[in-house]
PDB file of C-alpha atoms in Angstrom:
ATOM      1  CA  UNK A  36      -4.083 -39.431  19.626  1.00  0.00           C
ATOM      2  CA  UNK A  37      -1.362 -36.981  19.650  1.00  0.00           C
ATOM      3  CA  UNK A  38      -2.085 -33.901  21.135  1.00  0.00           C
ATOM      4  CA  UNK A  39       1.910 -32.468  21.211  1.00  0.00           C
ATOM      5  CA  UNK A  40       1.858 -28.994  19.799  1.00  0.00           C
ATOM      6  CA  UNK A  41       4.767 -26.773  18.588  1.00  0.00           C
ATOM      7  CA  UNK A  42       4.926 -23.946  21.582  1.00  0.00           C
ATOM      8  CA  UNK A  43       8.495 -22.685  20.148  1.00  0.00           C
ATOM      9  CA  UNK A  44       9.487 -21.654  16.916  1.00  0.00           C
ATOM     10  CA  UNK A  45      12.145 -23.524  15.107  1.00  0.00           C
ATOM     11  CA  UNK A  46      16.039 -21.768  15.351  1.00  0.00           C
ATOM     12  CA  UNK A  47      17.499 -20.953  12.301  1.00  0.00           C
ATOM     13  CA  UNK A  48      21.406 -20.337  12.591  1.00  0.00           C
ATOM     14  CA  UNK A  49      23.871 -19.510   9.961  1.00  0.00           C
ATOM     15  CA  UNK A  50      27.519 -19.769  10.008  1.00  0.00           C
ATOM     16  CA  UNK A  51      29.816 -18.603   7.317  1.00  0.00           C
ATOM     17  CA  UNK A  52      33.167 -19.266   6.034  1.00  0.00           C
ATOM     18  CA  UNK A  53      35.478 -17.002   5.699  1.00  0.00           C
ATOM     19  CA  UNK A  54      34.032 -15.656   9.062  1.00  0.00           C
ATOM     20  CA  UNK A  55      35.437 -12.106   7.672  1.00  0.00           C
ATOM     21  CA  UNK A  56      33.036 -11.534   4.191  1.00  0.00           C
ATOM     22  CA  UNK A  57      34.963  -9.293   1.209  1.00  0.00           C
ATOM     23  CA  UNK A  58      33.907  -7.744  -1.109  1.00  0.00           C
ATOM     24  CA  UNK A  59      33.874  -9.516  -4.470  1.00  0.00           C
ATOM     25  CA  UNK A  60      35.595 -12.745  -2.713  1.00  0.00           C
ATOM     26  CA  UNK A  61      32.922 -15.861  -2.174  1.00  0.00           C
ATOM     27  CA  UNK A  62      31.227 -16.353   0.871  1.00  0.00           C
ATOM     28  CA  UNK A  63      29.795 -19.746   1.473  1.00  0.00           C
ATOM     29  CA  UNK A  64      27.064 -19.865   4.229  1.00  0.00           C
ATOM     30  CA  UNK A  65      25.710 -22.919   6.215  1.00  0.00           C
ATOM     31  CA  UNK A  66      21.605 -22.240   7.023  1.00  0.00           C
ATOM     32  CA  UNK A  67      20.528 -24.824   9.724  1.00  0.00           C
ATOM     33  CA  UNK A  68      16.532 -24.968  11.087  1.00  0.00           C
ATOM     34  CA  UNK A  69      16.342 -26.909  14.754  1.00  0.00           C
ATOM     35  CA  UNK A  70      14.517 -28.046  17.515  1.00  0.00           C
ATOM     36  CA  UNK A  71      15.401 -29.413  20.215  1.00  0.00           C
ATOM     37  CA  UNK A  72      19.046 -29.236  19.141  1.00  0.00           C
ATOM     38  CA  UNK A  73      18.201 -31.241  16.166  1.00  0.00           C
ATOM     39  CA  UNK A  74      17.809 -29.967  12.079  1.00  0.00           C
ATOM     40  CA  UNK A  75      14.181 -30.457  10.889  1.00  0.00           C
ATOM     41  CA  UNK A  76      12.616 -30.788   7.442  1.00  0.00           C
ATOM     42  CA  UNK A  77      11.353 -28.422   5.353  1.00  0.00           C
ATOM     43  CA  UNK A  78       8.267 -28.658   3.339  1.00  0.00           C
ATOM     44  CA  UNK A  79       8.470 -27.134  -0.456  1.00  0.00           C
ATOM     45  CA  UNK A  80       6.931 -23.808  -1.078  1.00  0.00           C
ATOM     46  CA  UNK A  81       6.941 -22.123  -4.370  1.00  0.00           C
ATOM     47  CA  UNK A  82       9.234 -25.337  -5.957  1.00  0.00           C
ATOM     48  CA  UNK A  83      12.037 -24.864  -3.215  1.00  0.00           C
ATOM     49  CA  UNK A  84      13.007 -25.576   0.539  1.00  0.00           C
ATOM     50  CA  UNK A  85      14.411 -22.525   1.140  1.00  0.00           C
ATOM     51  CA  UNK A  86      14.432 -18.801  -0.175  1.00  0.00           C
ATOM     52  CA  UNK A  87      17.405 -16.465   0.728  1.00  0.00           C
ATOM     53  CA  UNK A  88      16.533 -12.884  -0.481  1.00  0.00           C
ATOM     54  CA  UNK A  89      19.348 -10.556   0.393  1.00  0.00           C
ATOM     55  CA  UNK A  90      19.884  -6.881   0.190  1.00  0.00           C
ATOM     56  CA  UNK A  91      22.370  -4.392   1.098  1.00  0.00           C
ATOM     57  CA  UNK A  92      21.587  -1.624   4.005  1.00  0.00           C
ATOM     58  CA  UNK A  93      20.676   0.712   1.375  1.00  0.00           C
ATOM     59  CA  UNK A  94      18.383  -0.936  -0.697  1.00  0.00           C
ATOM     60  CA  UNK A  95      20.211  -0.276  -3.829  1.00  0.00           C
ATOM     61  CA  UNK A  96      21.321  -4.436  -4.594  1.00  0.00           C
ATOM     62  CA  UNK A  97      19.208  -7.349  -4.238  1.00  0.00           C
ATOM     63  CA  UNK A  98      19.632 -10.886  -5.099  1.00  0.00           C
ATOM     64  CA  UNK A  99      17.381 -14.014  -4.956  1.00  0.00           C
ATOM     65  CA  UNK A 100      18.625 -17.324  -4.021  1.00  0.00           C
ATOM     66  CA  UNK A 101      18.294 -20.705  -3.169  1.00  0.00           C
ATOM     67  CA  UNK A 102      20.609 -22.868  -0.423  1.00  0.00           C
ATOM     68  CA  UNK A 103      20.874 -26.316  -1.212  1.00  0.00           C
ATOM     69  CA  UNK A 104      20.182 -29.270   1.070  1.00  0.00           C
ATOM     70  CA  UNK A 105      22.631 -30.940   2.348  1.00  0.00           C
ATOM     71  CA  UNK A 106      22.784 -34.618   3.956  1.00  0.00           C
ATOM     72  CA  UNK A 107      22.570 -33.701   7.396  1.00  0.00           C
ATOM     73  CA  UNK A 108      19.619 -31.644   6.924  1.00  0.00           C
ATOM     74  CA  UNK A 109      21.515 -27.930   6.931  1.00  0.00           C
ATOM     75  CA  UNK A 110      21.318 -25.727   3.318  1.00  0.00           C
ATOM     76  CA  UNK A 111      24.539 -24.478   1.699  1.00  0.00           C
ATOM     77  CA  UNK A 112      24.756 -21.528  -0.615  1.00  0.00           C
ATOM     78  CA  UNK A 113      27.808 -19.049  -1.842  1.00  0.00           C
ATOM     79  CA  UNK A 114      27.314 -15.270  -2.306  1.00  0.00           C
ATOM     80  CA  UNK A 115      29.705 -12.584  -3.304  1.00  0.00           C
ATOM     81  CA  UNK A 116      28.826  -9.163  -2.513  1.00  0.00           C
ATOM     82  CA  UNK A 117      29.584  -6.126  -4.429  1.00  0.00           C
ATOM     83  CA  UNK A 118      30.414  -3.685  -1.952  1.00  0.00           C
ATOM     84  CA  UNK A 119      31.159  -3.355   1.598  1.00  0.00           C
ATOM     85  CA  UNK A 120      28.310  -2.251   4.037  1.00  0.00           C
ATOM     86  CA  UNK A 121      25.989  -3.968   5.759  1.00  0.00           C
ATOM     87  CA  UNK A 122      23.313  -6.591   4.039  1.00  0.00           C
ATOM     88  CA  UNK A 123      20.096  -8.167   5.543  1.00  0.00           C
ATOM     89  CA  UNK A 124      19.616 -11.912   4.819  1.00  0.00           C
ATOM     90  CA  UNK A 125      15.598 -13.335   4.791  1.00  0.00           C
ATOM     91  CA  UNK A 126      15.619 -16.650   4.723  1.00  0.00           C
ATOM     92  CA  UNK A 127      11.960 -17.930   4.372  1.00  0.00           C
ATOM     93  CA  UNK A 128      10.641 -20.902   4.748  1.00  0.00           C
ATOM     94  CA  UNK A 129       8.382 -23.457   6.125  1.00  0.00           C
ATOM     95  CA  UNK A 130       9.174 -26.396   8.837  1.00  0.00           C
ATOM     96  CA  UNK A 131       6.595 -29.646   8.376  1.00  0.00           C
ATOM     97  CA  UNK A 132       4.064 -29.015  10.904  1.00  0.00           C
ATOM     98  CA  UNK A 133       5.248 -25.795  11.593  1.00  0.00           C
ATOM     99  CA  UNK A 134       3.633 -22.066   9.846  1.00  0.00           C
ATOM    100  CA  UNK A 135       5.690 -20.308   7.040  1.00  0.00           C
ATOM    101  CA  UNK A 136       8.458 -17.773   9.008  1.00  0.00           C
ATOM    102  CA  UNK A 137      11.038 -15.240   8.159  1.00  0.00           C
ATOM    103  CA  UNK A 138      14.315 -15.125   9.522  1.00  0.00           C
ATOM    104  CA  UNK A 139      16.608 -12.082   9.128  1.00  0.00           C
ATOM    105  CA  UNK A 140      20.038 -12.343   9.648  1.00  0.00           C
ATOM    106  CA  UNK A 141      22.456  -9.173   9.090  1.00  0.00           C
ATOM    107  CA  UNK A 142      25.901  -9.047   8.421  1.00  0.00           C
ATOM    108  CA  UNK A 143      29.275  -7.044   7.509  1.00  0.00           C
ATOM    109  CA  UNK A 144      31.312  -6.923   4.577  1.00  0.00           C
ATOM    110  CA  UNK A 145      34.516  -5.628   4.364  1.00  0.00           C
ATOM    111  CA  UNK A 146      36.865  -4.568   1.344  1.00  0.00           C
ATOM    112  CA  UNK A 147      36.329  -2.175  -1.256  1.00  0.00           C
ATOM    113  CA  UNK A 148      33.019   0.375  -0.894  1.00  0.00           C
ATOM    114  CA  UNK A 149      30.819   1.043  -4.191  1.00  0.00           C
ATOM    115  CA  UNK A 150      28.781   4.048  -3.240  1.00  0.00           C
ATOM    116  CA  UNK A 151      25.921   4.039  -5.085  1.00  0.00           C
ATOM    117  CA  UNK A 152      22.772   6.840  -5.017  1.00  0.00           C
ATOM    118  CA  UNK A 153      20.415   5.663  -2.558  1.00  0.00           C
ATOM    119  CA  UNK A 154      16.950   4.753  -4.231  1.00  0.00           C
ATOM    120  CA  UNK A 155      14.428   7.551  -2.048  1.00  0.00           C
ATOM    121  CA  UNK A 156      12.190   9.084  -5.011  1.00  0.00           C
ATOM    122  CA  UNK A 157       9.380   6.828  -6.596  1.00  0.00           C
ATOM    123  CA  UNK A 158       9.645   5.014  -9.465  1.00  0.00           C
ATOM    124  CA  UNK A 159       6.937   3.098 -10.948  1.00  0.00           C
ATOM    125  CA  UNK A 160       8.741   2.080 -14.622  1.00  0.00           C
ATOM    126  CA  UNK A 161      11.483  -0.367 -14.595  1.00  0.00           C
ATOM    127  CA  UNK A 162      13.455  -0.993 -17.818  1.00  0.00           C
ATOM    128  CA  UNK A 163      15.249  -4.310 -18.204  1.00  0.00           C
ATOM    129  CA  UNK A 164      16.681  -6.365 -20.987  1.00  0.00           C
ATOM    130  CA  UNK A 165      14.261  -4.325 -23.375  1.00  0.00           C
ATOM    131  CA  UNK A 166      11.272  -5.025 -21.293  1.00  0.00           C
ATOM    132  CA  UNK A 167       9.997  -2.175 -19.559  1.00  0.00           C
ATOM    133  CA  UNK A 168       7.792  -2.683 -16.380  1.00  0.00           C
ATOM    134  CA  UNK A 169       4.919  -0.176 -15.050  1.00  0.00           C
ATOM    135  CA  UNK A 170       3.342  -0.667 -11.826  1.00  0.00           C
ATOM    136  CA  UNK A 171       0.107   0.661 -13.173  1.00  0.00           C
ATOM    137  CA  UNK A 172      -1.524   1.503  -9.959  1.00  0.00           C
ATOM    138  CA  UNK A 173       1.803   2.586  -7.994  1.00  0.00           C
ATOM    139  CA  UNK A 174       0.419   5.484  -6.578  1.00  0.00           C
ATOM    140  CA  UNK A 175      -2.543   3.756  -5.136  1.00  0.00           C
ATOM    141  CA  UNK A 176      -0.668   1.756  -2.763  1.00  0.00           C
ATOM    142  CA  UNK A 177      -2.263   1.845   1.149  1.00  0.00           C
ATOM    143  CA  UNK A 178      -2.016   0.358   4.028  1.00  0.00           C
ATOM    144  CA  UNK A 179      -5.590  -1.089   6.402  1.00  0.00           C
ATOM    145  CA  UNK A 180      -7.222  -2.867   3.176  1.00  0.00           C
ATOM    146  CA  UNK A 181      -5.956  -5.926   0.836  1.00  0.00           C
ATOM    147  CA  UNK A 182      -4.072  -4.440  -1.963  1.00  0.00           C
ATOM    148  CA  UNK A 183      -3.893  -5.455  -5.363  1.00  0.00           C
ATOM    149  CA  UNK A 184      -0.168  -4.660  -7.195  1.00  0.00           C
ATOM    150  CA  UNK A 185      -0.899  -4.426 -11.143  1.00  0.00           C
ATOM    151  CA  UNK A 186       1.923  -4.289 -13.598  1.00  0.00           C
ATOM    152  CA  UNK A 187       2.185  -4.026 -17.260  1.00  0.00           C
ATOM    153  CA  UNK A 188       4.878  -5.427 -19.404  1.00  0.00           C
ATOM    154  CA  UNK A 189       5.926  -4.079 -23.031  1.00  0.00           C
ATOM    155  CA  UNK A 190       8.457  -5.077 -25.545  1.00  0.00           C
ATOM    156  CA  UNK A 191       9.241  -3.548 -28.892  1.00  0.00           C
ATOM    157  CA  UNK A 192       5.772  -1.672 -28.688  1.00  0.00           C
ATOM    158  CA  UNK A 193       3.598  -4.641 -28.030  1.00  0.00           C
ATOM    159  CA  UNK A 194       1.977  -5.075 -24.724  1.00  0.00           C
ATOM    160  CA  UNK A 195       2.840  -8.579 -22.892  1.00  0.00           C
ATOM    161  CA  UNK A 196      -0.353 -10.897 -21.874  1.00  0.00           C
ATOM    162  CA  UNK A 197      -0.351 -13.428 -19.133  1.00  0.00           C
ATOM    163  CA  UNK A 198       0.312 -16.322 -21.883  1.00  0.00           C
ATOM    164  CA  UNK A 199       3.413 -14.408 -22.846  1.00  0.00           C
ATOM    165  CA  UNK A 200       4.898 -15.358 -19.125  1.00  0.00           C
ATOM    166  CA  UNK A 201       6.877 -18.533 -18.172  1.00  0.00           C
ATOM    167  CA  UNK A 202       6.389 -19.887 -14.323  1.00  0.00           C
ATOM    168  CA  UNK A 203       8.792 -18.975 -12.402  1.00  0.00           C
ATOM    169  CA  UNK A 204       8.890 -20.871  -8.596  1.00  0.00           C
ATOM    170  CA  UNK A 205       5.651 -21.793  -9.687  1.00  0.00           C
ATOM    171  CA  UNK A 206       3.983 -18.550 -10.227  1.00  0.00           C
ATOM    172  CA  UNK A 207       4.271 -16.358 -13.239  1.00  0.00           C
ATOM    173  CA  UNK A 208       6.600 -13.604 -11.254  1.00  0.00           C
ATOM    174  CA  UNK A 209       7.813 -13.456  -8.049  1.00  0.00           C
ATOM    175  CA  UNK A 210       7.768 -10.016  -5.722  1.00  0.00           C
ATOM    176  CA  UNK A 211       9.734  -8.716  -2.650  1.00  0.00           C
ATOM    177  CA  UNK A 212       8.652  -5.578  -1.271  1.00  0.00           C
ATOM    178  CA  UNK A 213      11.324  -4.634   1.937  1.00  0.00           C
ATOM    179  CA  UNK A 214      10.435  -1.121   3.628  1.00  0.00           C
ATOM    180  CA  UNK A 215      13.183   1.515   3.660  1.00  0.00           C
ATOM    181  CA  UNK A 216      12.481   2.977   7.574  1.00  0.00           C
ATOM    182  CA  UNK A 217      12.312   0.073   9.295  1.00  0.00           C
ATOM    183  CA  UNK A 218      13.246  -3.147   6.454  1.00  0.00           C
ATOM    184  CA  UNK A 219       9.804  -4.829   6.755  1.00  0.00           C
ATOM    185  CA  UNK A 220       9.593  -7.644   4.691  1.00  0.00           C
ATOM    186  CA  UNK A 221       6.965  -8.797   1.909  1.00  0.00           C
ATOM    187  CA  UNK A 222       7.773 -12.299   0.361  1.00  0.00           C
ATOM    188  CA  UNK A 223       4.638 -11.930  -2.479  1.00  0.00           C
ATOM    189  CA  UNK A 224       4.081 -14.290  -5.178  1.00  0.00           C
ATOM    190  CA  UNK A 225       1.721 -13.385  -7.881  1.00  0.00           C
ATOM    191  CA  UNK A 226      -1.589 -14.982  -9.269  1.00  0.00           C
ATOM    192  CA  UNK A 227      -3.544 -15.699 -12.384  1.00  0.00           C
ATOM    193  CA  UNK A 228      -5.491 -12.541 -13.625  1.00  0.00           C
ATOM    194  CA  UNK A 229      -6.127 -11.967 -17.249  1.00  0.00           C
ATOM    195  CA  UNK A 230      -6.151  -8.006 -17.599  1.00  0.00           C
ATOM    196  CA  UNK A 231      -2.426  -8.140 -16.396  1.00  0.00           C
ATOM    197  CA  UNK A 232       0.741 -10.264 -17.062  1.00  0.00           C
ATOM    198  CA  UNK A 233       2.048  -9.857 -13.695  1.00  0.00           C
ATOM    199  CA  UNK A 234      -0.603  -9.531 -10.676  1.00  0.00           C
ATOM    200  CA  UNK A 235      -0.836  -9.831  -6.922  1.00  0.00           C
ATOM    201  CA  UNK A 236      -2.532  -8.990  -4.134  1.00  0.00           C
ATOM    202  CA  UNK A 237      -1.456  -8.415  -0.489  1.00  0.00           C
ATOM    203  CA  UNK A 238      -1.636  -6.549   2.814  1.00  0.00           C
ATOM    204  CA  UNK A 239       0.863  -3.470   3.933  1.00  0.00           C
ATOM    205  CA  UNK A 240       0.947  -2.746   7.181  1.00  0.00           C
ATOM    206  CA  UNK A 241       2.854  -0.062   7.559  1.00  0.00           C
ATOM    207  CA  UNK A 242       3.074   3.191   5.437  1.00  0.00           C
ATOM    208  CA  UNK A 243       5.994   4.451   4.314  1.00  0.00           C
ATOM    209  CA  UNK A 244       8.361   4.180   1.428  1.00  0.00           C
ATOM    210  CA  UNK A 245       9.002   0.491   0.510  1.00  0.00           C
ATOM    211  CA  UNK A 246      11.690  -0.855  -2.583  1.00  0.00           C
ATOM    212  CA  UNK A 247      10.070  -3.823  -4.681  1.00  0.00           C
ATOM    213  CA  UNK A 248      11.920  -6.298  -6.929  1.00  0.00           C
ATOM    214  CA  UNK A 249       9.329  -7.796  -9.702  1.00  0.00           C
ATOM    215  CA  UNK A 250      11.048 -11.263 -11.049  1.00  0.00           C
ATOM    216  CA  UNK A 251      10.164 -12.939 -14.374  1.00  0.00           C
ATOM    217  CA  UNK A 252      10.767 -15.489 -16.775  1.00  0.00           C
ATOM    218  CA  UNK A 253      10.739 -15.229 -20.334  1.00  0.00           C
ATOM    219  CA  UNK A 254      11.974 -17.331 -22.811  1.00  0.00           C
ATOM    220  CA  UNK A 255      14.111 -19.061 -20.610  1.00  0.00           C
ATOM    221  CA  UNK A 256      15.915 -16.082 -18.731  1.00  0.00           C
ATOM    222  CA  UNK A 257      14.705 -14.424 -15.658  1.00  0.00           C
ATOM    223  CA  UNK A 258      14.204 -10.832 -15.594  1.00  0.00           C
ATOM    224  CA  UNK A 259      15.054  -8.642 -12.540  1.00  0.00           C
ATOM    225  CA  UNK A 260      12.939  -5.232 -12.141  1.00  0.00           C
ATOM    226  CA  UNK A 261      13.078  -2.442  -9.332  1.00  0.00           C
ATOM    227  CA  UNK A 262      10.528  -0.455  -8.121  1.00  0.00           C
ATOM    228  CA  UNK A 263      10.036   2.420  -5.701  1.00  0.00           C
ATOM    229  CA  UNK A 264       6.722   2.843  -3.853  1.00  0.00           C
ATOM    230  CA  UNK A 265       5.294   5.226  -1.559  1.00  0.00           C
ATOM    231  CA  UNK A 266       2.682   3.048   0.548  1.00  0.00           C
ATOM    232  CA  UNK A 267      -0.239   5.926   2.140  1.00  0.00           C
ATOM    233  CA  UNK A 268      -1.643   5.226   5.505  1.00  0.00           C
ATOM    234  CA  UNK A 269      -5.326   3.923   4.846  1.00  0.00           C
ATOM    235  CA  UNK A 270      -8.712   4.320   6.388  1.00  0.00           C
ATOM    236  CA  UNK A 271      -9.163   1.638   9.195  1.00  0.00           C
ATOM    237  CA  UNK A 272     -11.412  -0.614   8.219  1.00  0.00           C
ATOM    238  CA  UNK A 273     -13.774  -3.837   9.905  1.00  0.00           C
ATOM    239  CA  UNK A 274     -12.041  -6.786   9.755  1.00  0.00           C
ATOM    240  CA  UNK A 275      -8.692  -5.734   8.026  1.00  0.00           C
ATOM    241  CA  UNK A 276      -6.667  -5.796  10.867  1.00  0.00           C
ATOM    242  CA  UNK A 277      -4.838  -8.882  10.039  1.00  0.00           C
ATOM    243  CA  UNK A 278      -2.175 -10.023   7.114  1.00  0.00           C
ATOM    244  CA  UNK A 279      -4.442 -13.393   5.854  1.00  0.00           C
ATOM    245  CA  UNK A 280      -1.036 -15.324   4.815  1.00  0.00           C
ATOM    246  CA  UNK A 281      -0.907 -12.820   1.474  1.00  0.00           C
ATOM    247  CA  UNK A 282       2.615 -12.187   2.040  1.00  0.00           C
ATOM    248  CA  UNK A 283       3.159 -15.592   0.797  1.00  0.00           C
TER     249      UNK A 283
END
C-alpha cells in the first residue's frame, strides 16, 4: 500500500530569453513544474496543461495563453508586450496527484511606455466585435456567500441564448476576475444555465474593486470583454467560510 503523501508543493520556475523584455520585441519564456529537482506531469484541465493569464500592473491589458509542452517536460510560450511597466504572470495548473495551484510570477518591461487611463469606475457593459456584454447583476456582487455572475449577450438587437455559444476550453466562456488593491486572482469557468448565455458561480473573498475579462467563442472567433466590478463586503454567514474549488 502506498501511503507517501505530497507534504510540499510543486516549484514552478520560469526563465526568459532575452533576460531584458521590450516592449513590442518577443519574449519567449520557459515554465518548468518540479519536485525533487525533477519536471512533473500535468493533468488536463479545461482542454489544456497549462493556462498563462497575464496582465499589466494597471489592469488596463490582459491576454490569455497557453505554453506548449515540450520533450523534457518544461512549457514554452512567446509574448510581446505593449508597453513598458510591470505585468503579473498566473500560471495555473494542476500536477497528477497534486490539487489545482496558482503561481504568480511578475516581471519588467522596458522600452517605449503607452500610458493608458487606468480602469477605477464600474462598468458592467462591454462592447466587442458588435456584441455587447451586460453583467446583469454587477452591482450585486458580495463577498461571505457563493455568488452567481449573470451576463447577457446581444447582437444586432437580438438577445444571444446558450445554444448561440461555441465551447471554448470546454466551457461556453471563460472568466478571470484579478482584484485591483491587492491582484487576487479568480480563474472561473462558466456552467450550463438556460436563462443566460454566459453563467457562473463562485466565491469572493475579499471586497473591493476587482477587473473581469469574459471570453467567448462564436462562430469560430473568440471574443474578449472587460468588466469593472465593485465586490461589497457581505453578511458572514454558517458555513461560507471556505472557497469550495469554484474558482476553477
Amino acid at each position: 500500500m502506498n501511503t507517501h503523501q505530497h507534504t510540499a508543493k510543486p516549484i514552478v520556475r520560469i526563465t526568459s530569453e532575452p533576460q531584458i523584455i521590450a516592449a513590442d520585441e518577443p519574449a519567449f519564456f520557459v515554465i518548468s513544474v518540479t519536485e525533487n529537482y525533477k519536471n512533473i506531469p500535468l493533468e488536463e484541465v479545461h482542454t489544456m496543461k497549462m493556462h498563462l493569464l497575464l496582465v499589466n500592473e494597471e489592469l488596463t491589458w490582459f491576454d490569455h495563453i497557453h505554453p506548449e509542452e515540450q520533450v523534457d517536460g518544461t512549457y514554452y510560450v512567446s509574448e510581446t508586450f505593449p508597453s513598458s511597466g510591470k505585468y503579473l504572470l498566473f500560471m495555473d495548473y494542476k500536477p497528477i496527484d497534486h490539487p489545482a495551484a496558482i503561481a504568480k510570477h511578475t516581471i519588467e518591461v522596458a522600452g517605449k511606455y503607452l500610458y493608458k487611463r487606468s480602469e477605477s469606475d464600474t462598468k458592467l457593459a462591454s462592447v466587442i466585435d458588435g456584441y455587447t456584454v451586460i453583467l446583469v447583476n454587477g452591482k450585486d456582487l458580495k463577498t461571505n456567500t457563493g455568488q452567481s455572475l449573470q451576463f447577457s449577450i446581444e447582437k444586432d438587437s437580438i438577445l444571444l441564448e446558450e445554444k448561440d455559444m461555441q465551447p471554448y476550453l470546454g466551457a461556453n466562456a471563460h472568466i478571470v476576475m484579478i482584484g485591483k488593491a491587492d491582484k487576487d486572482f479568480l480563474h472561473i469557468h462558466p456552467m450550463s444555465d438556460n436563462r443566460f448565455p454566459i453563467y457562473a458561480e463562485t466565491y469572493i473573498e475579499k471586497a473591493g474593486l476587482y477587473r473581469m475579462w469574459v471570453q467567448f467563442k462564436i462562430d469560430g472567433k473568440i471574443h474578449t470583454t472587460d468588466f469593472t466590478v465593485e465586490v461589497s463586503e457581505g453578511d458572514e454567514t454558517e458555513g461560507n467560510h471556505n472557497s469550495h474549488g469554484a474558482h476553477h
